[in-house]
XYZ file of C-alpha atoms in Angstrom:
666
model
C -14.382 -31.385 -197.741
C -17.671 -33.174 -196.956
C -18.222 -33.541 -193.302
C -20.722 -36.126 -192.157
C -20.164 -35.775 -188.447
C -22.359 -33.361 -186.513
C -21.309 -33.556 -182.858
C -22.717 -31.505 -180.083
C -20.124 -30.376 -177.692
C -20.039 -27.868 -174.879
C -17.227 -25.510 -173.970
C -16.587 -27.338 -170.741
C -13.138 -25.918 -170.341
C -14.133 -22.284 -169.824
C -13.119 -20.734 -166.619
C -15.661 -21.065 -163.816
C -15.614 -17.505 -162.510
C -17.911 -18.237 -159.565
C -15.194 -20.154 -157.788
C -11.971 -18.943 -156.395
C -10.383 -22.238 -155.747
C -8.192 -24.431 -157.878
C -9.795 -26.730 -160.399
C -9.347 -30.322 -159.439
C -7.307 -32.377 -161.796
C -9.774 -35.239 -161.880
C -12.465 -32.839 -162.936
C -10.549 -31.887 -166.133
C -9.968 -35.564 -166.869
C -13.628 -36.339 -166.496
C -14.573 -33.441 -168.786
C -12.005 -34.473 -171.383
C -13.345 -37.954 -171.406
C -16.907 -36.633 -171.708
C -15.956 -34.596 -174.784
C -14.437 -37.506 -176.512
C -17.418 -39.651 -175.684
C -19.719 -37.114 -177.265
C -17.577 -37.061 -180.364
C -17.612 -40.846 -180.629
C -21.409 -40.753 -180.203
C -21.761 -38.331 -183.049
C -19.620 -40.446 -185.245
C -21.805 -43.494 -184.436
C -25.065 -41.690 -185.171
C -23.957 -40.101 -188.435
C -22.815 -43.429 -189.774
C -26.437 -44.442 -190.229
C -27.300 -41.431 -192.306
C -28.059 -41.846 -196.057
C -24.850 -42.110 -198.055
C -24.265 -40.893 -201.654
C -22.650 -43.002 -204.328
C -18.904 -42.299 -204.355
C -16.360 -42.420 -207.007
C -14.101 -45.318 -206.275
C -15.945 -47.036 -203.418
C -19.311 -47.408 -205.366
C -18.246 -46.426 -208.933
C -15.019 -47.892 -210.323
C -12.789 -45.775 -212.544
C -9.708 -45.914 -214.773
C -6.833 -43.453 -214.494
C -4.499 -41.983 -217.223
C -1.458 -40.005 -216.173
C -0.604 -37.085 -218.385
C 2.905 -36.075 -217.361
C 3.241 -33.133 -219.744
C -0.419 -32.037 -219.574
C -0.597 -31.950 -223.444
C -3.309 -34.551 -224.079
C -6.546 -33.442 -225.643
C -9.944 -34.785 -224.492
C -10.236 -37.055 -227.536
C -6.693 -38.543 -227.087
C -7.403 -39.142 -223.326
C -10.778 -40.610 -224.125
C -9.379 -42.981 -226.651
C -6.645 -44.277 -224.304
C -9.008 -44.519 -221.295
C -11.449 -46.641 -223.289
C -8.813 -49.280 -223.670
C -8.471 -49.597 -219.885
C -10.696 -51.532 -217.484
C -12.008 -49.462 -214.531
C -10.241 -51.081 -211.697
C -9.689 -48.202 -209.266
C -11.886 -48.526 -206.152
C -10.349 -45.966 -203.783
C -10.609 -42.269 -203.599
C -8.224 -40.751 -206.157
C -5.052 -39.394 -204.467
C -1.553 -38.844 -205.899
C 0.095 -36.441 -203.625
C 2.118 -33.289 -204.519
C 2.776 -33.785 -208.197
C 2.443 -31.442 -211.130
C 1.053 -34.082 -213.524
C -2.328 -33.920 -215.051
C -4.659 -36.908 -214.468
C -7.602 -38.166 -216.518
C -10.318 -40.347 -214.716
C -13.001 -42.177 -216.768
C -16.078 -43.790 -215.292
C -19.676 -44.739 -216.406
C -23.125 -44.145 -214.827
C -26.027 -46.325 -215.684
C -29.627 -45.292 -215.933
C -30.382 -47.339 -212.794
C -28.468 -44.867 -210.765
C -30.694 -41.968 -211.976
C -34.116 -43.755 -211.738
C -35.494 -41.083 -214.038
C -34.416 -38.329 -211.601
C -31.504 -35.914 -211.900
C -28.443 -36.452 -209.851
C -26.168 -33.858 -208.280
C -22.397 -34.507 -208.512
C -20.398 -32.936 -205.743
C -16.593 -32.504 -206.545
C -13.780 -31.547 -204.272
C -11.776 -30.801 -202.395
C -11.775 -27.106 -202.680
C -7.993 -26.650 -202.792
C -7.616 -28.504 -206.056
C -6.679 -25.891 -208.794
C -8.389 -27.124 -211.863
C -11.146 -29.830 -212.183
C -12.893 -30.269 -215.575
C -15.915 -32.563 -215.975
C -16.801 -34.021 -219.424
C -19.868 -36.188 -219.841
C -22.190 -37.505 -222.595
C -24.305 -40.472 -223.339
C -22.139 -43.554 -224.115
C -21.815 -44.492 -227.852
C -23.293 -41.280 -229.036
C -21.986 -38.644 -231.445
C -23.115 -35.788 -229.174
C -20.639 -33.220 -228.098
C -19.248 -33.483 -224.639
C -20.971 -31.498 -221.915
C -18.255 -29.470 -220.131
C -18.215 -28.305 -216.503
C -15.118 -26.591 -215.117
C -14.326 -25.709 -211.464
C -11.343 -25.497 -209.209
C -9.714 -23.252 -206.563
C -8.218 -20.979 -209.262
C -11.587 -20.623 -210.934
C -13.434 -19.550 -207.665
C -15.183 -22.868 -207.379
C -17.697 -22.525 -210.174
C -20.864 -24.571 -209.633
C -24.526 -25.182 -210.771
C -25.633 -24.927 -207.204
C -24.943 -22.082 -204.799
C -22.971 -24.129 -202.255
C -19.509 -24.011 -200.650
C -18.369 -27.119 -202.725
C -18.747 -27.328 -206.549
C -21.938 -29.210 -207.402
C -23.028 -30.013 -210.908
C -26.553 -31.187 -212.036
C -26.615 -34.321 -214.271
C -29.972 -34.817 -216.115
C -31.590 -38.248 -216.107
C -30.895 -40.811 -218.907
C -33.393 -42.653 -221.131
C -33.938 -46.312 -220.388
C -30.989 -48.437 -221.287
C -28.526 -45.625 -221.739
C -25.291 -44.862 -219.800
C -23.288 -41.836 -219.169
C -19.510 -41.937 -219.924
C -17.764 -39.282 -217.857
C -14.150 -38.143 -217.879
C -12.703 -35.790 -215.155
C -9.438 -33.946 -215.738
C -7.538 -33.048 -212.497
C -4.535 -30.849 -212.112
C -3.286 -29.058 -208.941
C -0.274 -27.304 -207.618
C -1.212 -28.542 -204.204
C -1.973 -32.208 -203.389
C -3.807 -33.923 -206.185
C -6.924 -35.436 -204.752
C -10.380 -35.938 -206.195
C -13.425 -36.796 -204.249
C -16.694 -37.180 -206.198
C -20.090 -37.949 -204.666
C -23.387 -38.553 -206.616
C -26.375 -37.366 -204.631
C -30.095 -37.479 -204.839
C -31.237 -33.832 -204.709
C -33.446 -34.364 -201.578
C -30.650 -36.159 -199.745
C -28.123 -33.582 -200.747
C -30.284 -30.751 -199.391
C -30.645 -32.614 -196.018
C -26.943 -33.251 -196.048
C -26.192 -29.559 -196.833
C -28.538 -28.412 -194.064
C -26.931 -30.704 -191.550
C -23.360 -29.736 -192.417
C -24.030 -26.094 -192.683
C -25.663 -26.172 -189.255
C -22.684 -28.094 -187.805
C -20.093 -25.714 -189.355
C -22.089 -22.743 -188.105
C -21.842 -24.260 -184.636
C -18.180 -25.110 -185.163
C -17.096 -21.660 -186.329
C -19.246 -19.992 -183.749
C -17.586 -21.967 -181.004
C -14.232 -21.292 -182.613
C -14.999 -17.573 -182.623
C -15.922 -17.739 -178.910
C -12.928 -19.712 -177.926
C -10.594 -17.392 -179.891
C -12.047 -14.369 -178.323
C -11.813 -15.933 -174.884
C -8.217 -16.953 -175.562
C -7.419 -13.342 -176.628
C -9.119 -11.768 -173.604
C -7.467 -14.138 -171.275
C -4.005 -13.500 -172.858
C -4.554 -9.704 -172.240
C -5.893 -10.096 -168.762
C -3.702 -12.933 -167.358
C -0.748 -12.673 -169.697
C 1.666 -15.444 -170.371
C 3.189 -16.901 -173.431
C 0.948 -20.014 -173.276
C -2.336 -18.143 -173.660
C -0.788 -16.064 -176.545
C 0.241 -19.200 -178.240
C -3.365 -20.457 -177.888
C -4.574 -17.241 -179.472
C -2.090 -17.723 -182.336
C -3.242 -21.210 -182.841
C -6.691 -19.768 -183.671
C -5.519 -19.075 -187.203
C -6.048 -22.743 -187.845
C -9.798 -22.125 -187.899
C -9.176 -19.860 -191.000
C -7.404 -22.789 -192.542
C -10.390 -25.044 -191.931
C -12.658 -22.428 -193.353
C -10.589 -22.378 -196.485
C -10.534 -26.079 -196.878
C -14.302 -26.224 -196.395
C -14.774 -23.611 -199.182
C -16.357 -20.903 -197.064
C -14.131 -18.086 -198.321
C -15.122 -18.487 -201.975
C -18.720 -19.194 -200.984
C -19.088 -16.040 -198.875
C -16.884 -13.885 -201.139
C -17.642 -15.064 -204.702
C -16.878 -11.838 -206.507
C -13.278 -11.373 -205.379
C -11.120 -11.370 -208.553
C -8.003 -12.803 -206.901
C -8.434 -16.358 -205.801
C -7.868 -15.524 -202.122
C -8.859 -19.045 -200.866
C -6.134 -20.579 -202.996
C -3.296 -18.645 -201.449
C -4.921 -18.609 -197.965
C -4.990 -22.393 -197.932
C -1.352 -22.570 -198.948
C -0.189 -19.938 -196.392
C -2.273 -21.247 -193.506
C -1.053 -24.820 -194.044
C 2.429 -23.502 -193.096
C 1.542 -20.913 -190.423
C -0.828 -23.323 -188.691
C 2.075 -25.674 -188.301
C 4.208 -22.876 -186.842
C 1.389 -21.998 -184.369
C 1.029 -25.636 -183.260
C 4.786 -25.878 -182.700
C 4.678 -22.704 -180.622
C 1.700 -24.131 -178.671
C 3.594 -27.352 -178.083
C 6.619 -25.412 -176.693
C 4.595 -23.320 -174.335
C 2.360 -26.152 -172.976
C 5.315 -27.889 -171.241
C 7.316 -24.682 -170.633
C 10.098 -26.100 -172.811
C 12.165 -22.961 -172.537
C 12.711 -23.518 -168.814
C 12.783 -27.292 -168.585
C 14.483 -28.279 -171.903
C 16.307 -25.334 -173.408
C 17.916 -27.492 -176.097
C 14.490 -28.789 -177.263
C 13.166 -25.227 -177.148
C 15.907 -24.140 -179.609
C 15.139 -27.060 -181.975
C 11.364 -26.286 -181.985
C 11.928 -22.544 -182.507
C 14.438 -23.284 -185.295
C 11.772 -25.345 -187.064
C 9.265 -22.473 -186.724
C 11.775 -20.123 -188.213
C 12.594 -22.352 -191.197
C 8.835 -23.044 -191.800
C 8.301 -19.293 -191.840
C 10.860 -18.894 -194.522
C 9.076 -21.453 -196.632
C 6.314 -18.938 -197.185
C 8.588 -17.367 -199.803
C 8.134 -20.421 -202.041
C 4.376 -19.953 -202.355
C 4.455 -16.912 -204.740
C 7.087 -18.773 -206.709
C 4.736 -21.620 -207.456
C 6.786 -23.991 -205.281
C 4.131 -24.671 -202.657
C 4.501 -28.515 -203.113
C 8.259 -28.143 -202.332
C 7.541 -26.036 -199.226
C 5.141 -28.734 -197.933
C 7.640 -31.408 -198.545
C 10.334 -29.623 -196.646
C 7.752 -28.991 -193.809
C 7.005 -32.684 -193.700
C 10.649 -33.303 -192.862
C 10.128 -31.395 -189.560
C 7.154 -33.416 -188.458
C 8.833 -36.550 -187.259
C 11.741 -35.004 -185.256
C 9.602 -32.299 -183.697
C 6.951 -34.838 -182.704
C 9.573 -37.055 -181.064
C 11.148 -34.105 -179.342
C 7.768 -33.023 -178.092
C 6.880 -36.496 -176.780
C 10.231 -36.692 -174.812
C 9.584 -33.244 -173.428
C 6.050 -34.082 -172.200
C 7.335 -37.181 -170.480
C 10.220 -35.415 -168.952
C 8.161 -32.470 -167.665
C 5.446 -34.884 -166.454
C 8.149 -36.622 -164.424
C 9.351 -33.376 -163.051
C 5.895 -32.364 -162.136
C 5.331 -35.557 -160.029
C 3.054 -37.161 -162.673
C 0.198 -34.685 -162.360
C -2.790 -35.445 -164.551
C -3.155 -31.859 -165.736
C 0.405 -31.836 -166.994
C -0.106 -34.892 -168.972
C -3.404 -33.633 -170.512
C -1.779 -30.372 -171.332
C 1.080 -32.155 -173.254
C -1.197 -34.831 -174.892
C -3.653 -32.218 -176.240
C -1.368 -30.616 -178.827
C 0.154 -34.088 -179.511
C -3.280 -35.231 -180.724
C -3.302 -32.395 -183.153
C 0.179 -33.310 -184.382
C -0.743 -36.912 -184.788
C -3.969 -36.105 -186.644
C -2.278 -33.581 -188.957
C 0.513 -36.000 -189.516
C -1.959 -38.603 -190.862
C -3.572 -35.857 -192.913
C -0.127 -34.939 -194.381
C 0.706 -38.551 -195.142
C -2.687 -38.862 -196.861
C -2.055 -35.707 -198.850
C 1.242 -37.103 -199.957
C -0.476 -40.346 -200.994
C 1.589 -42.363 -198.571
C -1.522 -43.795 -196.959
C -4.984 -44.165 -198.514
C -6.970 -40.957 -198.433
C -9.776 -41.031 -195.810
C -11.981 -38.011 -195.283
C -12.436 -39.205 -191.573
C -8.790 -38.213 -191.029
C -9.576 -34.576 -191.810
C -12.723 -34.755 -189.783
C -10.964 -36.017 -186.638
C -8.280 -33.421 -187.119
C -10.796 -30.589 -187.332
C -12.587 -31.861 -184.154
C -9.177 -32.183 -182.362
C -8.464 -28.496 -183.098
C -11.366 -27.145 -181.091
C -11.056 -29.764 -178.328
C -7.436 -29.049 -178.011
C -7.915 -25.290 -177.854
C -10.567 -25.517 -175.142
C -8.561 -28.057 -173.204
C -5.361 -26.100 -173.412
C -7.200 -22.897 -172.343
C -8.742 -24.609 -169.372
C -5.534 -26.038 -168.104
C -3.620 -22.849 -168.939
C -6.071 -20.861 -166.881
C -5.859 -23.502 -164.183
C -1.964 -23.223 -164.217
C -2.036 -19.343 -164.324
C -4.480 -19.367 -161.395
C -2.097 -21.599 -159.498
C 0.706 -19.193 -160.281
C -1.435 -16.181 -159.184
C -2.255 -17.927 -155.917
C 1.409 -18.661 -155.373
C 2.178 -15.061 -155.996
C -0.439 -14.075 -153.489
C 1.019 -16.510 -151.009
C 4.445 -15.153 -151.647
C 3.095 -11.561 -151.189
C 1.433 -12.627 -147.875
C 4.597 -14.381 -146.697
C 6.653 -11.306 -147.586
C 4.297 -9.011 -145.759
C 4.278 -11.376 -142.714
C 8.158 -11.596 -142.799
C 8.409 -7.793 -142.974
C 6.054 -7.595 -139.991
C 8.155 -10.233 -138.261
C 11.319 -8.301 -139.046
C 9.863 -5.126 -137.752
C 8.688 -6.865 -134.516
C 12.105 -8.437 -134.203
C 13.826 -5.035 -134.675
C 11.697 -3.450 -132.034
C 12.293 -6.382 -129.745
C 16.022 -6.062 -130.094
C 15.814 -2.368 -129.564
C 13.784 -2.967 -126.461
C 16.253 -5.704 -125.233
C 19.154 -3.420 -125.988
C 17.555 -0.641 -124.037
C 16.662 -2.851 -121.058
C 20.060 -4.544 -121.115
C 21.743 -1.143 -121.103
C 19.675 -0.084 -118.129
C 20.619 -3.315 -116.314
C 24.296 -2.511 -116.483
C 24.177 0.234 -113.800
C 22.295 -1.804 -111.102
C 24.430 -4.876 -111.875
C 27.561 -2.649 -111.354
C 26.189 -1.437 -108.040
C 25.410 -5.074 -106.919
C 28.890 -6.229 -108.002
C 30.634 -3.347 -106.145
C 28.585 -3.790 -103.052
C 29.305 -7.438 -103.130
C 33.002 -6.849 -103.250
C 32.711 -4.498 -100.277
C 30.802 -7.167 -98.232
C 33.336 -9.855 -99.061
C 36.178 -7.547 -97.981
C 34.513 -6.598 -94.784
C 33.568 -10.076 -93.801
C 36.563 -12.053 -94.771
C 36.801 -13.576 -91.246
C 33.271 -14.846 -91.471
C 33.826 -17.885 -93.671
C 30.163 -19.092 -93.225
C 28.834 -16.230 -95.453
C 31.476 -16.494 -98.243
C 29.760 -19.349 -100.059
C 26.615 -17.209 -100.223
C 28.629 -14.255 -101.535
C 30.190 -16.482 -104.147
C 26.829 -17.707 -105.241
C 25.590 -14.066 -105.550
C 28.743 -13.245 -107.463
C 28.157 -16.013 -110.017
C 24.570 -15.065 -110.473
C 25.589 -11.383 -111.042
C 28.342 -12.352 -113.559
C 25.722 -14.536 -115.348
C 23.394 -11.507 -115.605
C 26.318 -9.383 -116.847
C 27.154 -11.939 -119.494
C 23.551 -12.162 -120.579
C 23.308 -8.401 -120.679
C 26.435 -8.194 -122.726
C 25.094 -10.673 -125.243
C 21.868 -8.762 -125.598
C 23.702 -5.550 -126.207
C 25.980 -7.268 -128.694
C 22.973 -8.850 -130.520
C 21.375 -5.441 -130.711
C 24.543 -3.866 -132.145
C 25.048 -6.709 -134.682
C 21.462 -6.518 -135.856
C 21.638 -2.723 -136.460
C 21.940 -1.739 -140.131
C 24.515 0.855 -139.294
C 26.820 -1.401 -137.131
C 29.830 0.494 -136.042
C 33.009 -1.308 -135.042
C 35.925 0.375 -133.208
C 38.877 -1.726 -134.430
C 42.114 -1.155 -132.668
C 45.381 -3.115 -132.638
C 45.133 -5.646 -129.850
C 47.191 -8.563 -128.518
C 45.090 -11.635 -129.155
C 46.637 -13.502 -126.175
C 45.660 -10.710 -123.844
C 42.138 -10.831 -125.211
C 41.957 -14.522 -124.585
C 43.342 -13.959 -121.039
C 40.799 -11.200 -120.267
C 37.898 -13.294 -121.799
C 38.883 -16.320 -119.719
C 38.857 -14.126 -116.493
C 35.109 -13.539 -117.182
C 34.398 -17.213 -117.075
C 33.606 -18.805 -113.632
C 35.530 -22.050 -113.357
C 34.537 -24.754 -110.899
C 36.984 -26.826 -108.871
C 36.586 -29.657 -111.328
C 37.672 -27.626 -114.331
C 41.124 -26.663 -115.519
C 42.000 -24.107 -118.130
C 44.948 -24.937 -120.156
C 46.359 -22.293 -122.560
C 48.968 -23.027 -125.293
C 50.481 -20.964 -128.100
C 51.119 -22.974 -131.285
C 50.940 -26.136 -129.214
C 53.404 -24.902 -126.573
C 52.435 -24.074 -122.953
C 51.794 -20.406 -122.633
C 54.306 -20.032 -119.819
C 57.017 -21.300 -121.983
C 56.643 -18.604 -124.608
C 58.000 -15.298 -123.108
C 55.993 -12.284 -124.029
C 53.706 -13.974 -126.500
C 52.100 -11.604 -128.909
C 49.637 -11.854 -131.868
C 48.461 -8.475 -133.090
C 44.956 -8.360 -134.578
C 42.759 -5.411 -135.515
C 39.544 -5.866 -133.615
C 36.827 -4.256 -131.502
C 38.185 -5.566 -128.284
C 34.914 -5.323 -126.292
C 33.039 -7.438 -128.910
C 35.866 -10.004 -129.344
C 36.138 -10.375 -125.596
C 32.342 -11.233 -125.453
C 32.712 -13.770 -128.390
C 35.646 -15.583 -126.757
C 33.948 -15.580 -123.249
C 30.764 -16.972 -124.814
C 32.555 -19.987 -126.264
C 34.562 -20.519 -123.042
C 31.451 -20.352 -121.024
C 29.790 -22.940 -123.151
C 32.817 -25.127 -122.813
C 32.555 -25.009 -119.004
C 28.780 -25.176 -118.916
C 28.483 -28.406 -121.073
C 31.460 -30.340 -119.582
C 30.921 -31.483 -115.981
C 34.712 -31.580 -115.386
C 38.030 -31.838 -117.147
C 40.409 -29.544 -119.028
C 39.383 -26.698 -121.266
C 42.084 -26.276 -123.880
C 42.725 -23.035 -125.552
C 45.309 -22.930 -128.322
C 46.290 -19.752 -130.155
C 48.137 -20.483 -133.427
C 48.056 -19.893 -137.308
C 46.150 -21.522 -140.101
C 46.901 -20.544 -143.707
C 48.419 -17.412 -142.425
C 45.437 -16.380 -140.330
C 45.345 -16.152 -136.504
C 43.161 -18.836 -135.049
C 41.930 -19.689 -131.527
C 40.807 -23.258 -130.816
C 38.684 -23.954 -127.754
C 38.227 -27.621 -126.864
C 36.231 -29.265 -123.984
C 35.710 -32.764 -122.663
C 31.926 -32.614 -122.677
C 29.389 -35.109 -124.091
C 29.636 -33.595 -127.644
C 27.089 -32.124 -129.860
C 24.357 -34.255 -131.565
C 24.409 -34.361 -135.396
C 20.993 -32.758 -135.723
C 22.038 -29.945 -133.357
C 25.318 -29.270 -135.106
C 23.500 -27.609 -138.023
C 21.603 -25.191 -135.848
C 23.721 -24.430 -132.763
C 24.757 -21.072 -134.360
C 21.079 -19.930 -134.895
C 19.631 -17.290 -132.744
C 17.699 -18.686 -129.723
C 18.706 -22.244 -130.527
C 19.953 -24.552 -127.760
C 21.534 -27.998 -128.000
C 19.761 -31.192 -126.852
C 21.900 -31.293 -123.781
C 21.398 -27.649 -122.797
C 19.088 -27.134 -119.816
C 19.698 -23.384 -119.404
C 20.746 -20.256 -121.380
C 18.898 -18.065 -123.869
C 20.599 -19.595 -127.042
C 22.462 -16.448 -127.857
C 25.941 -17.201 -126.920
C 27.247 -19.061 -130.028
C 25.059 -17.057 -132.330
C 26.486 -13.712 -130.978
C 30.034 -15.115 -131.018
C 29.790 -16.146 -134.728
C 28.247 -12.861 -135.756
C 31.035 -10.890 -133.903
C 33.693 -13.010 -135.630
C 32.072 -12.509 -139.128
C 31.746 -8.765 -138.523
C 35.483 -8.802 -138.236
C 35.835 -10.697 -141.550
C 36.511 -13.815 -139.700
C 34.368 -16.817 -138.662
C 33.545 -19.177 -135.901
C 33.135 -22.889 -136.785
C 32.555 -26.272 -135.044
C 35.837 -28.026 -135.876
C 34.880 -31.403 -134.395
C 32.545 -33.029 -132.009
C 32.434 -36.525 -130.427
C 31.402 -38.100 -127.140
C 34.898 -37.168 -125.904
C 34.292 -33.445 -126.377
C 33.827 -30.625 -128.826
C 36.273 -28.166 -130.456
C 35.489 -24.714 -131.815
C 37.895 -22.518 -133.848
C 37.980 -18.767 -134.290
C 39.393 -17.576 -137.625
C 40.579 -13.886 -137.634
C 41.464 -11.715 -140.466
C 44.908 -12.291 -141.734
C 47.530 -10.413 -139.785
C 51.301 -10.624 -139.137
C 51.975 -13.135 -136.444
C 54.716 -12.228 -134.028
C 56.119 -14.191 -131.165
C 58.867 -12.794 -128.984
C 61.012 -15.261 -127.196
């Protein structure tokens, strides 16, 4: 195809390797807008260049449709002479197998005693035959034949077929007939050039395409290297999308131009194959740009199914059914485009409307839209405009660079997140090691505290016994006793915490009477004169149930610590009132409810009171280990400790033990 646009673009989307920070999203947006402004500027400047005379726009023609392809030149000429040239648009009939004859005339004023060069195309048309002679003469027709299957024969060594038309004598006119037949889309674009203008045009377009394919090669190589180094399906899809540049090279006639001696018309089949495979690569790119497999699995399956069906259409090419393959492919365009638009909007919403996400999704959508217009033009559904193909070819390289830039940006984000996760994991491991050593130290210190505390407690009992008559010292002894018991409880909690945190926790489960465990745990709690401990069994007062018994399999030392911790909390957080302890069953499991009449637990505290070193809002003392240790002990026994209820009238905790036969003798 002719290309009259020669933009100068820079690969602004390449990775800036000098920086180790994330690319700002507004930077990508500015660069994208800059690229499109450069493109529009190039379109504006090339519009003022010298234009050739074009068949249709400047030279009207008449058309004869030869359905069977059996008409001879004389028969077609006779019929065409009876028609008035009324066609003023580029000739385009879509994917049909009919043969078409076009007739037009060229006056001597067009030539001005100088030869003119007739450029024909596009390159993918199978067979184009040019017949011309002076009008109303008996001379034989001059015949020129070209086409994709004929390796693009030409009078001039150029990528598009170009034929030299000699000048006419004054007052004469050329009558010309062109026969067109193609297995692909049937389009004919003919331009009549002055030789000097054509040379300028050829120099400009060759320079541009050299720049275009050079940039394409660099971007393809960069995509391939990034795909190997960084990995990820997105970059591999960008690399696969690079085959589209081969398609552009085939359409622009570079394969036949660079390889003129190849016997098999490679360009003919390459154009057909790459039309379908480029669509597959574009669909894959669309899928990966929005990570459709993760966000919308159903849309991912639809897009991949379309890719698979399109791949199967390649079988139709050697069967000379390329037109049918393209028609089937066209059926996929609309549903896949709609699916992709929905996916982009959905993922954009999930990603909190990030600009980079929108650009990443819009970029391949531009290619889909541009190729869709090109496809409609090839089918003849809309008027043929070369600018459609020009914009599409520009969109390819802008899309690829943009996708690579944002892909690298996303991958860098992912790498930074992985580094952060690795750092967090390292810090967490260090924290765990420090916590382990801390617990080991606390366990060791707590164990060492037990002996002096036992000595203090024993000595205190002796003093109290020896000085029973001295009532003035007894309050002091009681105070020392409470402080000693508090230290013993804290020591027991630290030892229990160290045991529970050990990877090789060992329990010594023995059959035990749950009622006796509650009684011994309650004996460890120091009650004030304002507190009353009320014990019930299944709602009945304990003293009314003779020989109450509930056998559980437990490590009695740990269970006693757990029960005493909850009881101690009930006393500590309620200034006065009754502490209710009820031992009963729930769903066949032994349970112990401990309820107080304290101020209750705030809603924000209820979610964290069982965390290690967490204290409630109303707590003024304690290490925050009591409830944590109690729950961990319960869970170590395949049970649990839960906050059953809490209100300004008090809180209620429940122990759930492993299911065991409940027995009550009475």
